[in-house]
XYZ file of C-alpha atoms in Angstrom:
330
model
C -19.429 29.101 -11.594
C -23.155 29.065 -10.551
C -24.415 32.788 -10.891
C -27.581 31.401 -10.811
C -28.621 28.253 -9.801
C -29.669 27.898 -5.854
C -30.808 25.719 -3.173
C -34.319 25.539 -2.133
C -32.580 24.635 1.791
C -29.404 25.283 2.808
C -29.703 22.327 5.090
C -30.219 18.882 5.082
C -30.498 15.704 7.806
C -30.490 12.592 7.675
C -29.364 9.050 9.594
C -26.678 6.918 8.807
C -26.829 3.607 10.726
C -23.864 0.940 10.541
C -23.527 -1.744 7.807
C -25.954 0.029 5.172
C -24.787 -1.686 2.245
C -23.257 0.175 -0.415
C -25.281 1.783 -3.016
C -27.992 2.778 -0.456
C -29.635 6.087 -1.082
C -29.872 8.293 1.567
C -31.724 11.751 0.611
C -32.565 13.641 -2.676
C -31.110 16.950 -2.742
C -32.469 19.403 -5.103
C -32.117 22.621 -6.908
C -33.898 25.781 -8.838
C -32.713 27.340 -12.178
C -32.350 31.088 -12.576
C -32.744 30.511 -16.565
C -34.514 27.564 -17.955
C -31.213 27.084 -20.791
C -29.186 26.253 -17.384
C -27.815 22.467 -16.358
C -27.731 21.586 -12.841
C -24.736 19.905 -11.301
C -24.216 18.496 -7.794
C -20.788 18.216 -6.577
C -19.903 16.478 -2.755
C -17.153 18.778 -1.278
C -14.791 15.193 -0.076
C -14.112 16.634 3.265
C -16.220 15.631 6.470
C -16.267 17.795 9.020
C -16.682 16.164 12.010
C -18.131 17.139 15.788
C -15.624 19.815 17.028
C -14.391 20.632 13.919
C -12.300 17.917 13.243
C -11.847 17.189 9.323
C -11.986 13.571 7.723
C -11.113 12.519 3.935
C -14.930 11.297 2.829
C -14.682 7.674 1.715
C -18.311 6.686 2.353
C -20.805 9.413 0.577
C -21.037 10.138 -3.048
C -23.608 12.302 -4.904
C -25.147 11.975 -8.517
C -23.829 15.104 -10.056
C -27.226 14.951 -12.340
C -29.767 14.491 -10.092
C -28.926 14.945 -6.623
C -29.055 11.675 -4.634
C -26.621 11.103 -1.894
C -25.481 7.839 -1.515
C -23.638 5.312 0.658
C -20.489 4.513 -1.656
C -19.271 1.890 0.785
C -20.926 0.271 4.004
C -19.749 2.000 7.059
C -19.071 -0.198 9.570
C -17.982 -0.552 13.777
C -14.323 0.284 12.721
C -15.436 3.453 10.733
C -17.997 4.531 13.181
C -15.285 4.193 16.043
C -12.687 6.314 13.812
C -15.441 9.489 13.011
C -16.987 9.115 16.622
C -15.007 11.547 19.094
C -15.239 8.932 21.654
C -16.129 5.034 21.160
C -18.427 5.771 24.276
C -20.806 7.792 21.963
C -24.162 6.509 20.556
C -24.360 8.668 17.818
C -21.935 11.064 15.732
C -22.599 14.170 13.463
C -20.891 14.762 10.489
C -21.283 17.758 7.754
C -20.553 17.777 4.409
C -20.826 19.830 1.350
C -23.022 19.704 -1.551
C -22.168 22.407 -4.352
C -24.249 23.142 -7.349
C -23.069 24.559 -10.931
C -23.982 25.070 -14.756
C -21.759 22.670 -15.662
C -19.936 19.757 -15.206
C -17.416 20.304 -12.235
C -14.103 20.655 -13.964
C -12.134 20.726 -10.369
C -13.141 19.096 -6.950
C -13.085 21.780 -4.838
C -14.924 23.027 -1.818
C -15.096 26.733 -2.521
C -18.109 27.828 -4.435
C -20.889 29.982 -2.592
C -23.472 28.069 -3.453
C -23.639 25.286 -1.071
C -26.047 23.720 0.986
C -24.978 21.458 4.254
C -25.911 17.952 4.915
C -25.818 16.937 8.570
C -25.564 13.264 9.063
C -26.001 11.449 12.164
C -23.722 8.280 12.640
C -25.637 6.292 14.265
C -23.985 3.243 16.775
C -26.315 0.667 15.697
C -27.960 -1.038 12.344
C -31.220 0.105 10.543
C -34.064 -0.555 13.032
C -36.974 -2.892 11.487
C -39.314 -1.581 9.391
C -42.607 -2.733 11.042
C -40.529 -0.801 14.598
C -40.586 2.379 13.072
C -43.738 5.180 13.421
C -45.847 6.424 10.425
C -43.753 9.965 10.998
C -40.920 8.249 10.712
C -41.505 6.142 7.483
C -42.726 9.569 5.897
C -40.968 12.317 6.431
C -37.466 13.297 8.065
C -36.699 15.309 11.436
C -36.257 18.047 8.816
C -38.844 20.685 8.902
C -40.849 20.993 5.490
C -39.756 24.897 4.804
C -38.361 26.196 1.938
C -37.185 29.447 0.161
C -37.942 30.051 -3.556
C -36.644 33.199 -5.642
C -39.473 35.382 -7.302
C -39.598 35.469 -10.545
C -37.339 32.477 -11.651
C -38.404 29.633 -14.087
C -40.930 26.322 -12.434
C -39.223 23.676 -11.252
C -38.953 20.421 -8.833
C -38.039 21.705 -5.577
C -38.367 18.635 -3.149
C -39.079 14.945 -2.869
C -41.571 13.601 -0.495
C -40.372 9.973 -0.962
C -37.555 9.221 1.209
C -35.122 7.204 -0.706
C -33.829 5.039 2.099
C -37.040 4.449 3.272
C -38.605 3.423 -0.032
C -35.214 1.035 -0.467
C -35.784 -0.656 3.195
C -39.250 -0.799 3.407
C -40.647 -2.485 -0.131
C -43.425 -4.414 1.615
C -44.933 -1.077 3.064
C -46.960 1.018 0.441
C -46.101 4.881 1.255
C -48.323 7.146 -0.847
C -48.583 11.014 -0.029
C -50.861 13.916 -1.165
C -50.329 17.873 -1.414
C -52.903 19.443 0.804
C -53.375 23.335 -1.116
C -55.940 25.752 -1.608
C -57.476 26.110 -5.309
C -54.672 28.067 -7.460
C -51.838 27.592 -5.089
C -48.997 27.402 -8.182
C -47.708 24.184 -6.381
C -47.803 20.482 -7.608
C -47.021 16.776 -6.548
C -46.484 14.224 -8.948
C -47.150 11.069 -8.105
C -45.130 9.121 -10.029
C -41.982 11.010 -8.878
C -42.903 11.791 -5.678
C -41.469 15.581 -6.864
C -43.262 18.580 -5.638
C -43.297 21.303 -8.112
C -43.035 24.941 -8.632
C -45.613 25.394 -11.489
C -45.388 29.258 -12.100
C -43.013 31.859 -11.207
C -43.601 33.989 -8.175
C -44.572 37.730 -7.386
C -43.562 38.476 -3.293
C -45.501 41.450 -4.036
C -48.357 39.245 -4.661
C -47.847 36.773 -2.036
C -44.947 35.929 0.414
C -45.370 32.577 2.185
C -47.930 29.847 0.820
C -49.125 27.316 4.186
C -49.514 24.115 2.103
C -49.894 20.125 4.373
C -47.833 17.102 3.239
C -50.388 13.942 3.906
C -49.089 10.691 3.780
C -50.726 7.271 4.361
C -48.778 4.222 5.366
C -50.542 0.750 4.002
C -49.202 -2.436 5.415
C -51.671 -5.566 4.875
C -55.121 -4.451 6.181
C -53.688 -1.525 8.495
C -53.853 1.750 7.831
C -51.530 5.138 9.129
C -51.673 8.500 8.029
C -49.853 11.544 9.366
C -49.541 15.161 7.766
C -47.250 17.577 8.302
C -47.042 21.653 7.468
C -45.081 22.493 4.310
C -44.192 25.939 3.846
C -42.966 27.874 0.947
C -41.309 31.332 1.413
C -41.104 33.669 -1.538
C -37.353 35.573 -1.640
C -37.491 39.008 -2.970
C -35.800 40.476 -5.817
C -36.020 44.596 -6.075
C -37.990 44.335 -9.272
C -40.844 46.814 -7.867
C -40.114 50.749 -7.614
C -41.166 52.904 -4.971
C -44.484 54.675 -5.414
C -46.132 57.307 -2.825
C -49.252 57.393 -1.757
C -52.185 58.860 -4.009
C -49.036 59.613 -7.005
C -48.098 63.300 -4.505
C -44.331 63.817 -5.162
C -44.524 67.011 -3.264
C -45.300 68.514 -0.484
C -46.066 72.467 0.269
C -43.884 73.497 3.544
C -45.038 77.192 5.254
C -42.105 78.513 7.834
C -43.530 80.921 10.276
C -41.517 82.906 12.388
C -40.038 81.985 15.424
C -40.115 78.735 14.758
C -38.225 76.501 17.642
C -35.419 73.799 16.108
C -37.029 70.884 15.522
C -40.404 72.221 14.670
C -41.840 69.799 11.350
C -42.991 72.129 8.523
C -44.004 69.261 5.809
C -44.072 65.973 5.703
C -44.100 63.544 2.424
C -44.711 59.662 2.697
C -42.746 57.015 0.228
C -44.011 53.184 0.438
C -41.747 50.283 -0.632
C -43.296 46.819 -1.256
C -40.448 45.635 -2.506
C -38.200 45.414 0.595
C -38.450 45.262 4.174
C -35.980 47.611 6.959
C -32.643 45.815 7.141
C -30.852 46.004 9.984
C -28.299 47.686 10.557
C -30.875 50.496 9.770
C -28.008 52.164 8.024
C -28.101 50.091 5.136
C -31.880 50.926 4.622
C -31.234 54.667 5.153
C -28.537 54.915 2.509
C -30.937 53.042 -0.206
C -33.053 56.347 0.151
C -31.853 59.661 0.406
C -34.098 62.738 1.002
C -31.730 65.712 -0.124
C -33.328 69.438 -0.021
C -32.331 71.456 -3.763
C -31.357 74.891 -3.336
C -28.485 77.079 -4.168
C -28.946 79.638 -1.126
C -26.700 78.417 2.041
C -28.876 79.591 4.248
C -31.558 77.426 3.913
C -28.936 74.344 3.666
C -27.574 75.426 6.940
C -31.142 76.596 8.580
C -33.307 73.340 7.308
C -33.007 69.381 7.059
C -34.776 66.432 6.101
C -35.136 63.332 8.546
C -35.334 60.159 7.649
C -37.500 57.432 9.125
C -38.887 53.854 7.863
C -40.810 50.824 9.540
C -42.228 48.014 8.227
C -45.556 48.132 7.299
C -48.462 45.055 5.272
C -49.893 45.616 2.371
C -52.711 43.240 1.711
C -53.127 42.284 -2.228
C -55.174 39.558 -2.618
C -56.147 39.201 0.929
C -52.414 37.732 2.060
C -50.014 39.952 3.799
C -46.733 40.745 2.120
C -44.102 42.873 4.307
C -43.725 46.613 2.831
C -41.594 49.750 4.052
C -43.136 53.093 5.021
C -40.537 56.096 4.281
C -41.541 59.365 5.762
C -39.023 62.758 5.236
């Protein structure tokens, strides 16, 4: 079972056109370690689900169970479109399947382990268009946007590829280079050689929450020149690792009850902040995390006083960059 291992997406896309020939790779999934001692195993769930829900025995896509590459195990062809299509009218047909990660080596091939991410394929009624057809966007990078989620606090790792594999398998007379676009000290990396972009360090929320990075790439064919960029985004995932604190370290708060007092008069007030989390809806959950209880023996005061609860999310600003806080006032 994978306790720890995740996805950096929890969806992928990507075309399929007719009579690909077998063996053609069709997109790099990848994954993040909770420990750096774990192995990381991919695992195709070998059901497609098909446009209204229909479900299909996969015969045509396999994944490497070491590193992640989905692949075309046999050519799909008119026949096969026709048979996964609802309708032979149809240009194009989506299909999801299931990519599961674990420690180890996948001992049964099943389709019930949490951590999964989805691959949506589009069946497309027609072969590969021509290299020299297609735009610089499209040579680069797919319809997918470039967002991801990583966990704070978990070891570096290689998180995406830039390269698309189909592309790079179609395309050999094209030269398709691309560049990281970050500000000094980002803790992000692209290797050229690999094409991998790279978690270098692990991550503090509390220090920073979402990193704005560009993915350049330039498209060299002969003499002519393209280059396109696109944003790539990298949100940080909390982990409750930071306690609540209260403003200037006052865990008290002096209360004077006058006389006469209507209900619903405030006598005191005291202020928790949370970096660490953010309200949750529904606000229950977030009230029952943090309970403001008043001590006392006499049942007078239980039945005569109470303490009200109320949060909102609030910004702290460490190191200029805004990271999402809760304010807790009883």
């Amino acid at each position: 079972v994978a306790l720890g291992l995740y996805f950096p997406r929890r969806e992928y896309l990507e075309n399929v056109y007719i009579d690909e020939p077998a063996g053609m790779p069709l997109l790099h999934i990848r994954a993040l370690k909770d420990s750096q001692e774990e192995g990381v195993h991919f695992h195709l769930c070998q059901n497609l689900i098909i446009s209204r829900a229909r479900s299909h025995e996969n015969n045509w896509f396999q994944i490497r169970e070491k590193t992640g590459l989905l692949y075309l195990s046999k050519s799909l062809d008119r026949e096969d479109f026709n048979m996964l299509s609802v309708g032979n009218w149809m240009p194009l047909s989506k299909v999801m399947l299931y990519v599961f990660l674990s420690s180890h080596p996948f001992q049964e091939k099943e389709c019930d382990s949490a951590t999964r991410a989805t691959v949506f394929l589009s069946l497309i009624n027609a072969t590969a268009p021509a290299c020299s057809s297609l735009t610089a966007r499209q040579l680069c990078f797919t319809e997918m946007d470039l967002s991801f989620h990583i966990k704070e606090n978990k070891p570096p790792g290689t998180f995406h590829q830039l390269q698309l594999p189909s592309v790079h398998h179609l395309c050999q007379n094209l030269s398709i280079s691309y560049k990281l676009l970050a500000a000094e000290g980002v803790p992000f990396r692209y290797n050229e050689n690999t094409t991998g972009v790279r978690v270098t360090r692990s991550l503090d929320r509390e220090e920073r929450e979402r990193y704005e990075l560009i993915a350049k790439c330039t498209v060299r064919e002969g003499f002519r020149e393209m280059q396109v960029e696109v944003p790539f985004l990298v949100n940080v995932l909390d982990e409750d690792d930071s306690p609540p604190f209260l403003p200037n370290g006052t865990d008290t708060a002096d209360a004077v009850v006058e006389f006469n007092r209507k209900e619903g008069t405030v006598l005191s007030t005291l202020t928790v902040y949370d970096a660490d989390t953010t309200p949750i809806y529904p606000l229950e959950s977030s009230r029952k995390k943090y309970t403001g209880t008043i001590i006392t023996d006499d049942p007078w005061i239980s039945e005569t006083f109470r303490v009200e609860h109320i949060f909102d999310e609030i910004h702290f600003s460490p190191n200029g960059s805004q990271v999402r806080g809760t304010r807790h006032e009883y």
